[in-house]
DNA sequence: CTGTATCCCCCGAGATACTG
DNA sequence: CAGTATCTCGGGGGATACAG
């Protein structure tokens, strides 16, 4: 499928559905968690430690959404103390390449963007 | 660069910068506007009409951010009535492929995700 | 036509405390 | 260990009115 067709998809309405899904994926923690689940099953506490700065609440909520959308599989082991492991499903893994492509883009352009911001500040507050 | 290295980038801190930039790009309107600016210069009002549902305020704000980050070029024509045109810069255009890749992913997986959601609802409220 | 300036509301998200 | 339950707050974002 061509870039142009993709463009149409992003813009066209009923793209409401797309937007909703993109919003979900692009929120504060989702990409981070999906990236962390790459190549391994991880249990709740480990995830909590490996994702720097996330609260227990947001970790739970984000994982529930991912599970609900079928991107993450949640496995509860009937033990005591309880053990719960999370892993990517096939769909979840298929998200990785495009997500990482976007992250890669961000990485590569940080210097240019920051330079552009600095220049912009100069222009808008020259006396300061 | 390998997927694995990208994974590290997304996760690694100082990835704070990356996260900030990703947050900016993945907000409610940015991708939509960038996609709309693909292949043409567009003036303010046209943009306002072509992006369905955006308020004047958010259009202005989003465009300012994009201009500030060097993704969009703003050209004011000294005429009356005023005419302002927006177009992507080289950096802005370089965002298109990964952004559209993500949008494409979302498009392709809408059915599976919705199915997964429906099934999830079933499970969580079986009596309803 | 192309914006600013205000007001206001909702909800994303953190902190904290409690439970099976 | 792996969560829920509340409370709270800031700010993203809509509606509206005004300005150059």
CSV table of C-alpha atoms (C1' of nucleotides) in Angstrom, one decimal:
chain,number,residue,atom,x,y,z
A,1,UNK,CA,0.0,0.0,0.0
A,2,UNK,CA,1.3,3.4,-1.0
A,3,UNK,CA,2.1,6.3,1.3
A,4,UNK,CA,-0.6,8.3,-0.4
A,5,UNK,CA,-3.2,5.7,0.5
A,6,UNK,CA,-2.0,5.7,4.0
A,7,UNK,CA,-2.4,9.4,4.1
A,8,UNK,CA,-6.0,9.0,3.1
A,9,UNK,CA,-6.5,6.5,5.8
A,10,UNK,CA,-5.2,8.7,8.5
A,11,UNK,CA,-7.4,11.6,7.3
A,12,UNK,CA,-10.5,10.0,6.1
A,13,UNK,CA,-13.4,9.8,8.4
A,14,UNK,CA,-14.7,7.3,9.8
A,15,UNK,CA,-11.0,7.6,10.8
A,16,UNK,CA,-12.5,8.2,14.2
A,17,UNK,CA,-11.8,4.5,15.0
A,18,UNK,CA,-8.2,4.8,13.9
A,19,UNK,CA,-7.7,8.0,15.9
A,20,UNK,CA,-9.1,6.3,19.0
A,21,UNK,CA,-6.7,3.4,18.5
A,22,UNK,CA,-3.8,5.6,17.8
A,23,UNK,CA,-4.6,7.7,20.9
A,24,UNK,CA,-4.5,4.5,23.0
A,25,UNK,CA,-1.2,3.4,21.6
A,26,UNK,CA,0.4,6.8,21.7
A,27,UNK,CA,-0.4,7.5,25.3
A,28,UNK,CA,2.1,8.1,28.0
A,29,UNK,CA,3.0,4.5,28.9
A,30,UNK,CA,1.8,2.1,26.2
A,31,UNK,CA,4.8,2.2,23.9
A,32,UNK,CA,7.1,2.0,26.8
A,33,UNK,CA,5.4,-1.1,28.2
A,34,UNK,CA,5.2,-2.8,24.8
A,35,UNK,CA,8.8,-2.2,24.2
A,36,UNK,CA,9.7,-3.6,27.6
A,37,UNK,CA,7.7,-6.8,26.9
A,38,UNK,CA,9.7,-7.4,23.8
A,39,UNK,CA,11.4,-10.9,23.9
A,40,UNK,CA,10.3,-11.9,27.3
A,41,UNK,CA,7.5,-12.7,29.7
A,42,UNK,CA,7.7,-10.3,32.6
A,43,UNK,CA,5.9,-10.3,35.9
A,44,UNK,CA,4.1,-7.4,37.4
A,45,UNK,CA,6.7,-6.2,39.9
A,46,UNK,CA,9.6,-6.6,37.4
A,47,UNK,CA,7.6,-4.5,35.0
A,48,UNK,CA,7.0,-1.9,37.6
A,49,UNK,CA,10.8,-1.7,38.2
A,50,UNK,CA,11.8,-1.8,34.6
A,51,UNK,CA,9.5,1.0,33.5
A,52,UNK,CA,11.0,4.0,35.3
A,53,UNK,CA,8.6,6.3,37.0
A,54,UNK,CA,5.3,4.5,36.4
A,55,UNK,CA,2.8,4.3,39.2
A,56,UNK,CA,1.2,1.0,40.2
A,57,UNK,CA,-2.1,2.4,39.1
A,58,UNK,CA,-1.1,3.4,35.6
A,59,UNK,CA,0.8,0.1,35.1
A,60,UNK,CA,-2.3,-1.8,35.9
A,61,UNK,CA,-4.6,0.4,33.8
A,62,UNK,CA,-2.3,0.3,30.8
A,63,UNK,CA,-1.9,-3.5,31.0
A,64,UNK,CA,-5.6,-4.0,31.3
A,65,UNK,CA,-6.2,-1.9,28.1
A,66,UNK,CA,-3.5,-3.8,26.3
A,67,UNK,CA,-5.0,-7.1,27.4
A,68,UNK,CA,-8.4,-6.0,26.4
A,69,UNK,CA,-7.2,-5.0,23.0
A,70,UNK,CA,-5.5,-8.4,22.6
A,71,UNK,CA,-1.9,-7.0,22.4
A,72,UNK,CA,-0.8,-8.6,25.7
A,73,UNK,CA,-1.5,-11.9,27.3
A,74,UNK,CA,-1.9,-12.1,31.1
A,75,UNK,CA,-1.2,-15.4,32.8
A,76,UNK,CA,-2.1,-15.9,36.5
A,77,UNK,CA,-0.3,-18.8,38.2
A,78,UNK,CA,-2.3,-20.4,41.0
A,79,UNK,CA,0.4,-20.1,43.6
A,80,UNK,CA,0.9,-18.3,46.8
A,81,UNK,CA,2.3,-15.7,46.8
A,82,UNK,CA,0.5,-15.0,43.5
A,83,UNK,CA,2.5,-14.7,40.3
A,84,UNK,CA,1.3,-13.0,37.2
A,85,UNK,CA,3.1,-12.8,34.0
A,86,UNK,CA,2.6,-10.6,31.0
A,87,UNK,CA,3.8,-11.2,27.4
A,88,UNK,CA,3.1,-9.9,23.9
A,89,UNK,CA,0.6,-11.7,21.7
A,90,UNK,CA,1.2,-12.0,18.0
A,91,UNK,CA,-0.6,-8.8,17.4
A,92,UNK,CA,1.3,-7.1,20.1
A,93,UNK,CA,4.6,-8.2,18.5
A,94,UNK,CA,3.4,-6.9,15.2
A,95,UNK,CA,3.1,-3.4,16.8
A,96,UNK,CA,6.8,-3.4,17.6
A,97,UNK,CA,8.3,-2.6,14.2
A,98,UNK,CA,6.2,0.5,13.4
A,99,UNK,CA,6.4,1.7,17.0
A,100,UNK,CA,10.1,1.4,17.1
A,101,UNK,CA,10.3,3.1,13.7
A,102,UNK,CA,8.6,6.1,15.2
A,103,UNK,CA,10.8,6.0,18.3
A,104,UNK,CA,13.8,5.7,15.9
A,105,UNK,CA,12.7,8.8,14.1
A,106,UNK,CA,12.4,10.7,17.3
A,107,UNK,CA,15.9,9.6,18.4
A,108,UNK,CA,17.4,10.6,15.1
A,109,UNK,CA,15.9,14.1,15.0
A,110,UNK,CA,16.3,15.1,18.6
A,111,UNK,CA,19.2,17.4,17.8
A,112,UNK,CA,17.5,19.1,14.9
A,113,UNK,CA,14.3,19.6,16.8
A,114,UNK,CA,16.1,21.0,19.8
A,115,UNK,CA,18.1,23.3,17.6
A,116,UNK,CA,14.9,24.5,15.9
A,117,UNK,CA,13.3,25.1,19.3
A,118,UNK,CA,16.3,27.1,20.5
A,119,UNK,CA,16.2,29.2,17.4
A,120,UNK,CA,12.5,29.8,17.8
A,121,UNK,CA,12.9,31.0,21.3
A,122,UNK,CA,15.5,33.4,20.2
A,123,UNK,CA,13.2,34.9,17.6
A,124,UNK,CA,10.2,35.2,19.9
A,125,UNK,CA,12.0,36.7,22.9
A,126,UNK,CA,15.0,38.5,21.5
A,127,UNK,CA,15.3,41.0,24.3
A,128,UNK,CA,15.3,38.4,27.1
B,1,UNK,CA,19.9,-0.3,13.5
B,2,UNK,CA,18.3,-3.4,14.9
B,3,UNK,CA,14.9,-3.6,16.5
B,4,UNK,CA,16.6,-4.6,19.7
B,5,UNK,CA,18.7,-1.4,19.8
B,6,UNK,CA,15.5,0.6,19.1
B,7,UNK,CA,13.9,-1.2,22.1
B,8,UNK,CA,16.8,0.0,24.3
B,9,UNK,CA,16.4,3.5,23.0
B,10,UNK,CA,12.7,3.7,23.8
B,11,UNK,CA,13.3,2.3,27.3
B,12,UNK,CA,16.6,3.7,28.2
B,13,UNK,CA,16.7,6.9,30.2
B,14,UNK,CA,17.6,9.8,29.4
B,15,UNK,CA,14.8,8.7,27.1
B,16,UNK,CA,12.9,11.5,28.8
B,17,UNK,CA,13.7,13.6,25.8
B,18,UNK,CA,12.4,11.0,23.4
B,19,UNK,CA,9.3,10.5,25.4
B,20,UNK,CA,8.6,14.3,25.4
B,21,UNK,CA,9.0,14.4,21.6
B,22,UNK,CA,6.9,11.3,21.1
B,23,UNK,CA,4.2,12.7,23.3
B,24,UNK,CA,4.2,15.8,21.2
B,25,UNK,CA,3.9,13.9,17.9
B,26,UNK,CA,1.3,11.4,19.2
B,27,UNK,CA,-1.1,14.0,20.5
B,28,UNK,CA,-4.6,14.4,19.4
B,29,UNK,CA,-4.0,16.4,16.2
B,30,UNK,CA,-0.4,16.4,15.1
B,31,UNK,CA,-0.3,13.3,13.0
B,32,UNK,CA,-3.6,14.3,11.4
B,33,UNK,CA,-2.2,17.7,10.4
B,34,UNK,CA,1.1,16.4,9.2
B,35,UNK,CA,-0.7,13.9,7.1
B,36,UNK,CA,-2.9,16.6,5.7
B,37,UNK,CA,0.1,18.7,4.7
B,38,UNK,CA,1.5,15.8,2.7
B,39,UNK,CA,2.2,16.9,-0.9
B,40,UNK,CA,0.8,20.4,-0.8
B,41,UNK,CA,0.9,23.8,0.8
B,42,UNK,CA,-2.3,24.6,2.5
B,43,UNK,CA,-3.6,27.8,4.0
B,44,UNK,CA,-5.1,28.1,7.4
B,45,UNK,CA,-8.8,28.0,6.6
B,46,UNK,CA,-8.4,25.1,4.2
B,47,UNK,CA,-6.6,23.2,6.9
B,48,UNK,CA,-9.4,24.0,9.3
B,49,UNK,CA,-11.9,22.5,6.9
B,50,UNK,CA,-9.8,19.5,5.9
B,51,UNK,CA,-9.1,18.4,9.4
B,52,UNK,CA,-12.5,17.4,10.6
B,53,UNK,CA,-13.5,18.5,14.1
B,54,UNK,CA,-10.5,20.6,15.1
B,55,UNK,CA,-11.0,23.9,16.8
B,56,UNK,CA,-9.4,27.1,15.6
B,57,UNK,CA,-7.5,27.2,18.9
B,58,UNK,CA,-6.0,23.7,18.6
B,59,UNK,CA,-5.2,24.2,15.0
B,60,UNK,CA,-3.2,27.3,15.8
B,61,UNK,CA,-1.5,25.7,18.8
B,62,UNK,CA,-0.5,22.5,17.0
B,63,UNK,CA,0.8,24.5,14.0
B,64,UNK,CA,2.9,26.7,16.3
B,65,UNK,CA,4.4,23.6,17.9
B,66,UNK,CA,5.2,22.1,14.6
B,67,UNK,CA,6.7,25.3,13.3
B,68,UNK,CA,8.7,25.7,16.5
B,69,UNK,CA,10.1,22.1,16.1
B,70,UNK,CA,11.0,22.8,12.5
B,71,UNK,CA,8.5,20.3,11.0
B,72,UNK,CA,6.4,22.9,9.3
B,73,UNK,CA,7.1,26.1,7.5
B,74,UNK,CA,4.8,29.0,7.9
B,75,UNK,CA,4.6,31.6,5.1
B,76,UNK,CA,2.8,34.9,5.5
B,77,UNK,CA,1.9,36.7,2.4
B,78,UNK,CA,1.7,40.5,2.8
B,79,UNK,CA,-1.7,40.9,1.3
B,80,UNK,CA,-5.1,42.0,2.4
B,81,UNK,CA,-7.0,39.9,3.3
B,82,UNK,CA,-4.0,38.1,4.8
B,83,UNK,CA,-3.0,34.7,3.4
B,84,UNK,CA,-0.9,32.2,5.4
B,85,UNK,CA,0.3,29.0,4.0
B,86,UNK,CA,1.8,26.0,5.8
B,87,UNK,CA,3.9,23.2,4.3
B,88,UNK,CA,6.1,20.4,5.6
B,89,UNK,CA,9.9,20.9,5.9
B,90,UNK,CA,12.3,18.2,5.0
B,91,UNK,CA,12.2,17.0,8.6
B,92,UNK,CA,8.5,17.1,8.5
B,93,UNK,CA,8.3,15.0,5.4
B,94,UNK,CA,10.7,12.5,7.0
B,95,UNK,CA,8.1,11.9,9.7
B,96,UNK,CA,5.6,10.8,7.2
B,97,UNK,CA,6.8,7.2,6.6
B,98,UNK,CA,7.0,6.1,10.2
B,99,UNK,CA,3.8,8.0,11.1
B,100,UNK,CA,1.9,6.4,8.3
B,101,UNK,CA,3.4,3.0,9.2
B,102,UNK,CA,1.8,3.3,12.6
B,103,UNK,CA,-1.5,4.5,11.1
B,104,UNK,CA,-1.3,1.6,8.7
B,105,UNK,CA,-0.8,-0.8,11.6
B,106,UNK,CA,-3.8,0.6,13.3
B,107,UNK,CA,-5.9,0.3,10.2
B,108,UNK,CA,-5.0,-3.2,9.6
B,109,UNK,CA,-5.7,-4.4,13.1
B,110,UNK,CA,-8.9,-2.6,13.8
B,111,UNK,CA,-11.0,-5.7,13.2
B,112,UNK,CA,-8.9,-7.9,15.5
B,113,UNK,CA,-8.7,-5.3,18.2
B,114,UNK,CA,-12.5,-4.7,18.2
B,115,UNK,CA,-13.1,-8.4,18.2
B,116,UNK,CA,-10.8,-8.7,21.2
B,117,UNK,CA,-12.6,-5.9,23.0
B,118,UNK,CA,-16.0,-7.4,22.4
B,119,UNK,CA,-14.8,-10.8,23.7
B,120,UNK,CA,-13.3,-9.0,26.7
B,121,UNK,CA,-16.5,-7.3,27.5
B,122,UNK,CA,-18.3,-10.6,27.3
B,123,UNK,CA,-16.0,-12.1,29.9
B,124,UNK,CA,-16.1,-9.2,32.3
B,125,UNK,CA,-19.8,-8.8,32.3
B,126,UNK,CA,-21.3,-12.1,31.4
B,127,UNK,CA,-24.7,-11.5,33.1
B,128,UNK,CA,-25.4,-8.3,31.4
C,1,DC,C1',-8.8,35.7,6.8
C,2,DT,C1',-5.9,34.5,10.5
C,3,DG,C1',-5.4,34.5,14.4
C,4,DT,C1',-5.5,35.8,20.4
C,5,DA,C1',-7.8,35.9,24.7
C,6,DT,C1',-10.9,33.8,28.2
C,7,DC,C1',-13.6,30.8,30.5
C,8,DC,C1',-14.5,26.2,31.7
C,9,DC,C1',-14.8,21.3,32.0
C,10,DC,C1',-13.2,16.8,31.9
C,11,DC,C1',-10.1,13.2,32.6
C,12,DG,C1',-5.2,11.5,32.6
C,13,DA,C1',-2.4,10.5,36.0
C,14,DG,C1',0.1,10.8,40.6
C,15,DA,C1',-0.1,9.8,45.8
C,16,DT,C1',-1.7,7.1,49.2
C,17,DA,C1',-4.0,3.6,51.6
C,18,DC,C1',-6.1,-0.7,51.8
C,19,DT,C1',-7.1,-6.1,50.4
C,20,DG,C1',-7.0,-11.2,48.9
D,1,DC,C1',2.9,-10.2,45.3
D,2,DA,C1',-0.5,-8.0,42.6
D,3,DG,C1',-3.6,-5.6,42.6
D,4,DT,C1',-8.2,-2.2,43.9
D,5,DA,C1',-10.2,2.2,45.9
D,6,DT,C1',-10.3,7.1,46.7
D,7,DC,C1',-8.8,11.7,46.5
D,8,DT,C1',-6.7,15.2,44.2
D,9,DC,C1',-4.6,18.2,40.8
D,10,DG,C1',-2.9,20.2,36.3
D,11,DG,C1',-3.5,20.9,32.0
D,12,DG,C1',-5.3,19.4,27.4
D,13,DG,C1',-8.7,20.9,24.8
D,14,DG,C1',-13.6,22.7,23.5
D,15,DA,C1',-16.7,27.0,23.0
D,16,DT,C1',-17.0,31.6,22.4
D,17,DA,C1',-15.8,36.3,21.8
D,18,DC,C1',-12.8,39.6,20.2
D,19,DA,C1',-8.7,41.9,17.2
D,20,DG,C1',-5.5,43.2,13.3
